[in-house]
Coordinates of C-alpha atoms in Angstrom, one line a residue:
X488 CA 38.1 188.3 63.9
X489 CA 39.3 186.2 61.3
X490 CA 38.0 182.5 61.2
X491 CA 41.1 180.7 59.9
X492 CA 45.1 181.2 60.6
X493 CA 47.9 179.9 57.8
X494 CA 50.7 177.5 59.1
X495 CA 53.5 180.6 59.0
X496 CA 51.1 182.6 61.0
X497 CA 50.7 179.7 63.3
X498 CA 54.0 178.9 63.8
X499 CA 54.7 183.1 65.0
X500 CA 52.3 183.0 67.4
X501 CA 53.1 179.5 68.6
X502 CA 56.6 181.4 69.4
X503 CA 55.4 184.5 71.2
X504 CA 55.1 185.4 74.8
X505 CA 51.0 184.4 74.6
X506 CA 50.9 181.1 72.7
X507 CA 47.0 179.9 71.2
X508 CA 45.8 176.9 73.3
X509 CA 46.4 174.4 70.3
X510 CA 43.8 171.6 69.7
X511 CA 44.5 168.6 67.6
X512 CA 40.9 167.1 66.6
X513 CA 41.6 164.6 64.0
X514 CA 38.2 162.4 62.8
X515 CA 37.5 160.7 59.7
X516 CA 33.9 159.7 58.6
X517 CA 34.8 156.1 58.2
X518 CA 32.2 153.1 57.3
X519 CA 35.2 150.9 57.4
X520 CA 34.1 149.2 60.9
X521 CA 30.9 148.1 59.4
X522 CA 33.0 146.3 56.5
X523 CA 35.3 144.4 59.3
X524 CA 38.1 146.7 58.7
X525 CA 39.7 148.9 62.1
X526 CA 38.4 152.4 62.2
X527 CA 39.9 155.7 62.2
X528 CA 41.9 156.4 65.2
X529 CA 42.6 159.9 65.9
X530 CA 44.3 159.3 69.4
X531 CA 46.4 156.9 67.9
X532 CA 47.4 159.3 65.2
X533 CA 48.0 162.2 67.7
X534 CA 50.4 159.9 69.5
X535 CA 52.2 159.0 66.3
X536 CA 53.0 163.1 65.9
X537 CA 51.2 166.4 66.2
X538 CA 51.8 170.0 66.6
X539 CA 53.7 170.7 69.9
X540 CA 51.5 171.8 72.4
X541 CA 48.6 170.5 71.2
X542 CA 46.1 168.8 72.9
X543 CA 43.6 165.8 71.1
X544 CA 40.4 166.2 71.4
X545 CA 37.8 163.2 70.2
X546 CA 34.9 164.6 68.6
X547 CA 32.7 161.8 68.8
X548 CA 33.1 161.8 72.6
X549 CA 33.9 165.6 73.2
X550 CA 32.3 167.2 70.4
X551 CA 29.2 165.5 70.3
X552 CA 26.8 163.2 72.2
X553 CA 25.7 159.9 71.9
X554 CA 23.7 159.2 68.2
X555 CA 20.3 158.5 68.6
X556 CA 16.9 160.4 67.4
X557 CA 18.4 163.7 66.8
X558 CA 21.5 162.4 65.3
X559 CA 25.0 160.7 64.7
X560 CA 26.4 163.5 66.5
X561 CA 24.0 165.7 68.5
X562 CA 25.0 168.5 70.5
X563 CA 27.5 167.4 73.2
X564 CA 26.2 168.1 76.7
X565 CA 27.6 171.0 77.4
X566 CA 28.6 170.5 80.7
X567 CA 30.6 168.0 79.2
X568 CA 31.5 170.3 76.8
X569 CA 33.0 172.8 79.5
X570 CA 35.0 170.1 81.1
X571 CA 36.6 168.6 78.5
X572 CA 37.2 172.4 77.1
X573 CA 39.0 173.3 80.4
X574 CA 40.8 169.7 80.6
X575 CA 42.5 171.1 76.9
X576 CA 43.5 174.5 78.6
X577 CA 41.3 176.6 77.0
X578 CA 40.0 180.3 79.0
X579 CA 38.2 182.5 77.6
X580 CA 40.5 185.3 77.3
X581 CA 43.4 182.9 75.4
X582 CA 43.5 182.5 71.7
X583 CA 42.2 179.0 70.3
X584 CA 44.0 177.5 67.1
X585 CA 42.0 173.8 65.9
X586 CA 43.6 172.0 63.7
X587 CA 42.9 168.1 61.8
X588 CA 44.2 165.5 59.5
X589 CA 43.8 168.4 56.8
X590 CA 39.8 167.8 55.6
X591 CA 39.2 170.6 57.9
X592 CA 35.6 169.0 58.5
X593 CA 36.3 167.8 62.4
X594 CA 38.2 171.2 63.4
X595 CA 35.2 173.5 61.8
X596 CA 32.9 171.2 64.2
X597 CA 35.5 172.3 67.3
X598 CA 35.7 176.1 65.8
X599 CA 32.2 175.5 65.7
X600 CA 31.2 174.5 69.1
X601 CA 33.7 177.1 70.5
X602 CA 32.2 179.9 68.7
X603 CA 28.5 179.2 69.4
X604 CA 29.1 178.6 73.1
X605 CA 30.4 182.0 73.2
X606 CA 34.1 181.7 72.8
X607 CA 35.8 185.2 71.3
X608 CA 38.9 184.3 69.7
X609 CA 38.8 180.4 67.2
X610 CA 40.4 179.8 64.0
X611 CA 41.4 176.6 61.9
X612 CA 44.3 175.9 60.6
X613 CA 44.0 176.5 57.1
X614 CA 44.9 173.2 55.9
X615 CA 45.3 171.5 58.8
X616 CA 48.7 169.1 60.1
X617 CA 49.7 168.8 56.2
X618 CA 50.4 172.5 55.7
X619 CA 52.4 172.4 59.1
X620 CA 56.0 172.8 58.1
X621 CA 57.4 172.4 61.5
X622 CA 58.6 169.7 63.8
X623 CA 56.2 166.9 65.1
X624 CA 55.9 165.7 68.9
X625 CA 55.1 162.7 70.2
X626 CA 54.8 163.6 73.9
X627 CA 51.2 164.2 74.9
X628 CA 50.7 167.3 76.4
X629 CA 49.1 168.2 79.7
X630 CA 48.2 171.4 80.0
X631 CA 46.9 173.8 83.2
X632 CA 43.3 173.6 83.3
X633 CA 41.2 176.4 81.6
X634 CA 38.6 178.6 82.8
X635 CA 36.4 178.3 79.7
X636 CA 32.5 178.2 81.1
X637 CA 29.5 177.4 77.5
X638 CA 27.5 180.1 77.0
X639 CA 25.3 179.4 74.0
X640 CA 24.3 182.3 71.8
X641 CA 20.5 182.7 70.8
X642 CA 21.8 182.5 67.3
X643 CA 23.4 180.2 64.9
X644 CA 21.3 177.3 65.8
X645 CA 18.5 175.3 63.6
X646 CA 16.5 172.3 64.6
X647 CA 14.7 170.6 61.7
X648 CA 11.8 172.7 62.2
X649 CA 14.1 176.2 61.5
X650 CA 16.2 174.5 58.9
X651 CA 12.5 173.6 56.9
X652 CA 11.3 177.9 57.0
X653 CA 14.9 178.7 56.5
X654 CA 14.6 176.7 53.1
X655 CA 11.4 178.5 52.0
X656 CA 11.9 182.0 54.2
X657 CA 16.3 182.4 53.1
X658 CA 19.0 180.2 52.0
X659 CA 19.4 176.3 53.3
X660 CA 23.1 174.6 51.9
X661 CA 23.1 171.4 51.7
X662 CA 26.9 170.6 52.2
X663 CA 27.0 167.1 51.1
X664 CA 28.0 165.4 47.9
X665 CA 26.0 166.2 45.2
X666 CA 24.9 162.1 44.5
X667 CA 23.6 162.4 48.2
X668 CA 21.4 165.4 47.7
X669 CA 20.3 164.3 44.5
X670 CA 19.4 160.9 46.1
X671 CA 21.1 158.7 44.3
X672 CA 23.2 157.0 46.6
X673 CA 23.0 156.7 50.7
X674 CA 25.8 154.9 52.3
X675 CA 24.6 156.3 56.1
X676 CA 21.7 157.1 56.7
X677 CA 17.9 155.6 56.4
X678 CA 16.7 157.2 52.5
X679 CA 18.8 159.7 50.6
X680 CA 17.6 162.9 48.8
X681 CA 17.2 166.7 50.9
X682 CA 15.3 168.2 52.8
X683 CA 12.7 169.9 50.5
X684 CA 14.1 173.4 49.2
X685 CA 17.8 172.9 50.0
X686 CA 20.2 174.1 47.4
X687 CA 23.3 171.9 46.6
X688 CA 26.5 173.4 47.9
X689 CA 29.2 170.3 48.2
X690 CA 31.2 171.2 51.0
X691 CA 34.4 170.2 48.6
X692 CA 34.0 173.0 46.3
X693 CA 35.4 175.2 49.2
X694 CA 38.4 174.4 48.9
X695 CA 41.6 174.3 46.5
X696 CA 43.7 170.9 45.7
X697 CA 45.6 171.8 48.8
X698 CA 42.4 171.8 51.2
X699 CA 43.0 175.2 52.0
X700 CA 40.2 177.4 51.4
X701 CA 39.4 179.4 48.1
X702 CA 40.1 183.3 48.9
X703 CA 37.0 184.6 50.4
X704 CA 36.3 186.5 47.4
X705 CA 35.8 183.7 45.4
X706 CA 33.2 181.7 47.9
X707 CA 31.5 185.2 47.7
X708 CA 31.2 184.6 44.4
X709 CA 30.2 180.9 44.7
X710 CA 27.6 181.7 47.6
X711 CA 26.5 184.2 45.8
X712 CA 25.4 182.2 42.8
X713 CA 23.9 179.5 45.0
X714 CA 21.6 182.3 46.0
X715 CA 22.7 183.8 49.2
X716 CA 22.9 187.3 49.2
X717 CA 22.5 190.1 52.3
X718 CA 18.8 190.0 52.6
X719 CA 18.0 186.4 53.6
X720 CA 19.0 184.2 56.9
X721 CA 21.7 181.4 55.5
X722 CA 21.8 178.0 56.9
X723 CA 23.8 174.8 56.5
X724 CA 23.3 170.7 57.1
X725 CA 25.0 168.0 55.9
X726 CA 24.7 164.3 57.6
X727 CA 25.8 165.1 60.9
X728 CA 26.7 168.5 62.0
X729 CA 30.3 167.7 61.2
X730 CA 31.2 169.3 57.0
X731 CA 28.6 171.5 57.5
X732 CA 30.3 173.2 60.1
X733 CA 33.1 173.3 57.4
X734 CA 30.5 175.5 55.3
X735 CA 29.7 177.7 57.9
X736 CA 33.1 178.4 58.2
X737 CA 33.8 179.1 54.6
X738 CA 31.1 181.4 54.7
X739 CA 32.8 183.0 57.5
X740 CA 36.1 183.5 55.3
X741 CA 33.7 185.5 53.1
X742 CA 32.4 187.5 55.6
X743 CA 28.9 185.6 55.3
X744 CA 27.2 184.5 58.9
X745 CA 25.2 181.6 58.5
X746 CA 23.3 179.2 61.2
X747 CA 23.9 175.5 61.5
X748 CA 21.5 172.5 61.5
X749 CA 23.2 170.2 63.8
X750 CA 21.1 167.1 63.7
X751 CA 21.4 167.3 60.1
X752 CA 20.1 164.5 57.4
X753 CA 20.8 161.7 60.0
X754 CA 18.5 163.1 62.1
X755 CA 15.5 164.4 59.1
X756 CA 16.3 161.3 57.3
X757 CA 15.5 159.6 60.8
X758 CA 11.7 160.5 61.0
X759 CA 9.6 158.9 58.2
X760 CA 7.0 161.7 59.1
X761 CA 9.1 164.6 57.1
X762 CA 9.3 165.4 53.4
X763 CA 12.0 164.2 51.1
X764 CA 13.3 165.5 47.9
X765 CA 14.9 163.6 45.6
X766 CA 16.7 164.6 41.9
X767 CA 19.0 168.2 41.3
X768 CA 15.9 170.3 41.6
X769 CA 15.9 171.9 45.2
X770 CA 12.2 171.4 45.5

C-alpha cells in the first residue's frame, strides 16, 4: 500500500462511487503563546476553507494526550482515540486520506496513529492543502459515524528504554534540526543535545521546496548514507512524536519500515537520570 496520495489522485478518488474519509489535521508547533502572541488555530483555519468533505481533527486533543512525564504529546487514550476516529467517519474497510497546512508533520502523526492501531488503508496528502488545486469549503462537515475499533500492533512502538538499544543494537534518527541535536540551542524542552548514539537525520531534508517528498529513491539513498540498511531495526524521535512521524513516513515512501519513539526528547530530556549527548558526533 502506498503511504502518500498526490492532489490529482486525490481529487479522482474524491469523485468516484467510494470516496476516502478525508481528514483535515492542521497543527503548527508554535511558542508564540508563551511570547503573548495568539496561537495556532487549526479549527479556525478549517472554518476559513478546507478540502470538501473533510473533517478537522485537533491533534493535541485527538491525537495525543495530555503532556506530562512521558511527553508533550503522549499516546492519546485510545478509547478516545476510537471515538473521535468514528466521530470523523472513519471504518475500517474505507480508504483514509490526512491532509495539513502543507508541513506534513501533524497529518504523518494522524497517518501514524491510524496505521499502528491497525488501520489498512492511510495516506498523506503529498503536500498537503497547498498542492490542492480544487475548490475550498467552508461548511463543516458532519459525517455518518464510523466503525473504526484501535487495535495496536506489537510493532512500531519504542519507549525510551527501546529507542536507547535501538541506538546501540540498529539505526535511531533523530528527526530534529540539526542545532537541536547538536545541542546548541533548546527553545522546548529542559537541556538540548540526543539521546546518546542517535544519528542526525533533519526531518526537512525529506522534502523538496514544494514540501512534497523527495522520490523514494532518493531518501533510499539518503537513509542509506545515514546508516540504515536491511539488516538492522530503524527507529525515529524528534521532540514530541509529531515530525518524527513525518520520518517514519518518508521511510515508508522508500519502502523502509521503521518504529517510532513517541515520548520523544520531551519526554528523555524530562528525566535528569538518562544520558545526554551533546556536539555532531552521535555518541
Amino acid at each position: 500500500m502506498r503511504a502518500i496520495i498526490t492532489a490529482t489522485e486525490l481529487a479522482h478518488d474524491l469523485a468516484g462511487q467510494a470516496p476516502p474519509v478525508l481528514l483535515d489535521v492542521r497543527w503548527q508547533l508554535s511558542t508564540a503563546k508563551a511570547a503573548g502572541a495568539p496561537a495556532f488555530d487549526g479549527r479556525a483555519e478549517y472554518a476559513a476553507g478546507h478540502i470538501p468533505g473533510a473533517v478537522f481533527v485537533d491533534l493535541d486533543r485527538e491525537l495525543a494526550s495530555a503532556a506530562g512525564e512521558h511527553g508533550r504529546h503522549p499516546l492519546p487514550d485510545l478509547a478516545e482515540f476510537g471515538a473521535a476516529m468514528r466521530r470523523a467517519g472513519v471504518s475500517a474497510a474505507r480508504p483514509v486520506v490526512v491532509y495539513d497546512g502543507g508541513q506534513g508533520w501533524a497529518a504523518a502523526r494522524a497517518w501514524w496513529l491510524l496505521r499502528w492501531t491497525g488501520h489498512p488503508d492511510v495516506r498523506v496528502l503529498d503536500g498537503g492543502l497547498p498542492s490542492w488545486r480544487g475548490e475550498l469549503s467552508t461548511q463543516a462537515h458532519a459525517p455518518a459515524e464510523g466503525d473504526f475499533e484501535p487495535a495496536p500492533g506489537a510493532a512500531g512502538l519504542l519507549d525510551a528504554d527501546g529507542a536507547a538499544a535501538l541506538a546501540r543494537s540498529g539505526v535511531l534518527l533523530d528527526a530534529r534540526a540539526g542545532e537541536r541535536y547538536r545541542g546548541e540551542v533548546e527553545p522546548i524542552d529542559r537541556v538540548g543535545g540526543h539521546i546518546p548514539g542517535a544519528v542526525s537525520a533533519p526531518t526537512t531534508e525529506n522534502v523538496g521546496p514544494d514540501g512534497r517528498f523527495l522520490p523514494a529513491a532518493d531518501l533510499r539513498d539518503r537513509f542509506k548514507a545515514l546508516g540504515v540498511s536491511e539488516e538492522a531495526p530503524v527507529g525515529v524521535y524528534c521532540g514530541s512524536g509529531v515530525s518524527g512521524a513525518h520520518e517514519v513516513l518518508a521511510l515508508a515512501v522508500a519502502g523502509i519500515p521503521a518504529a517510532l519513539y513517541v515520548g520523544s526528547w520531551s519526554e528523555w530530556s524530562a528525566d535528569p537520570s538518562r544520558p545526554v549527548a551533546v556536539g555532531p558526533d552521535p555518541q
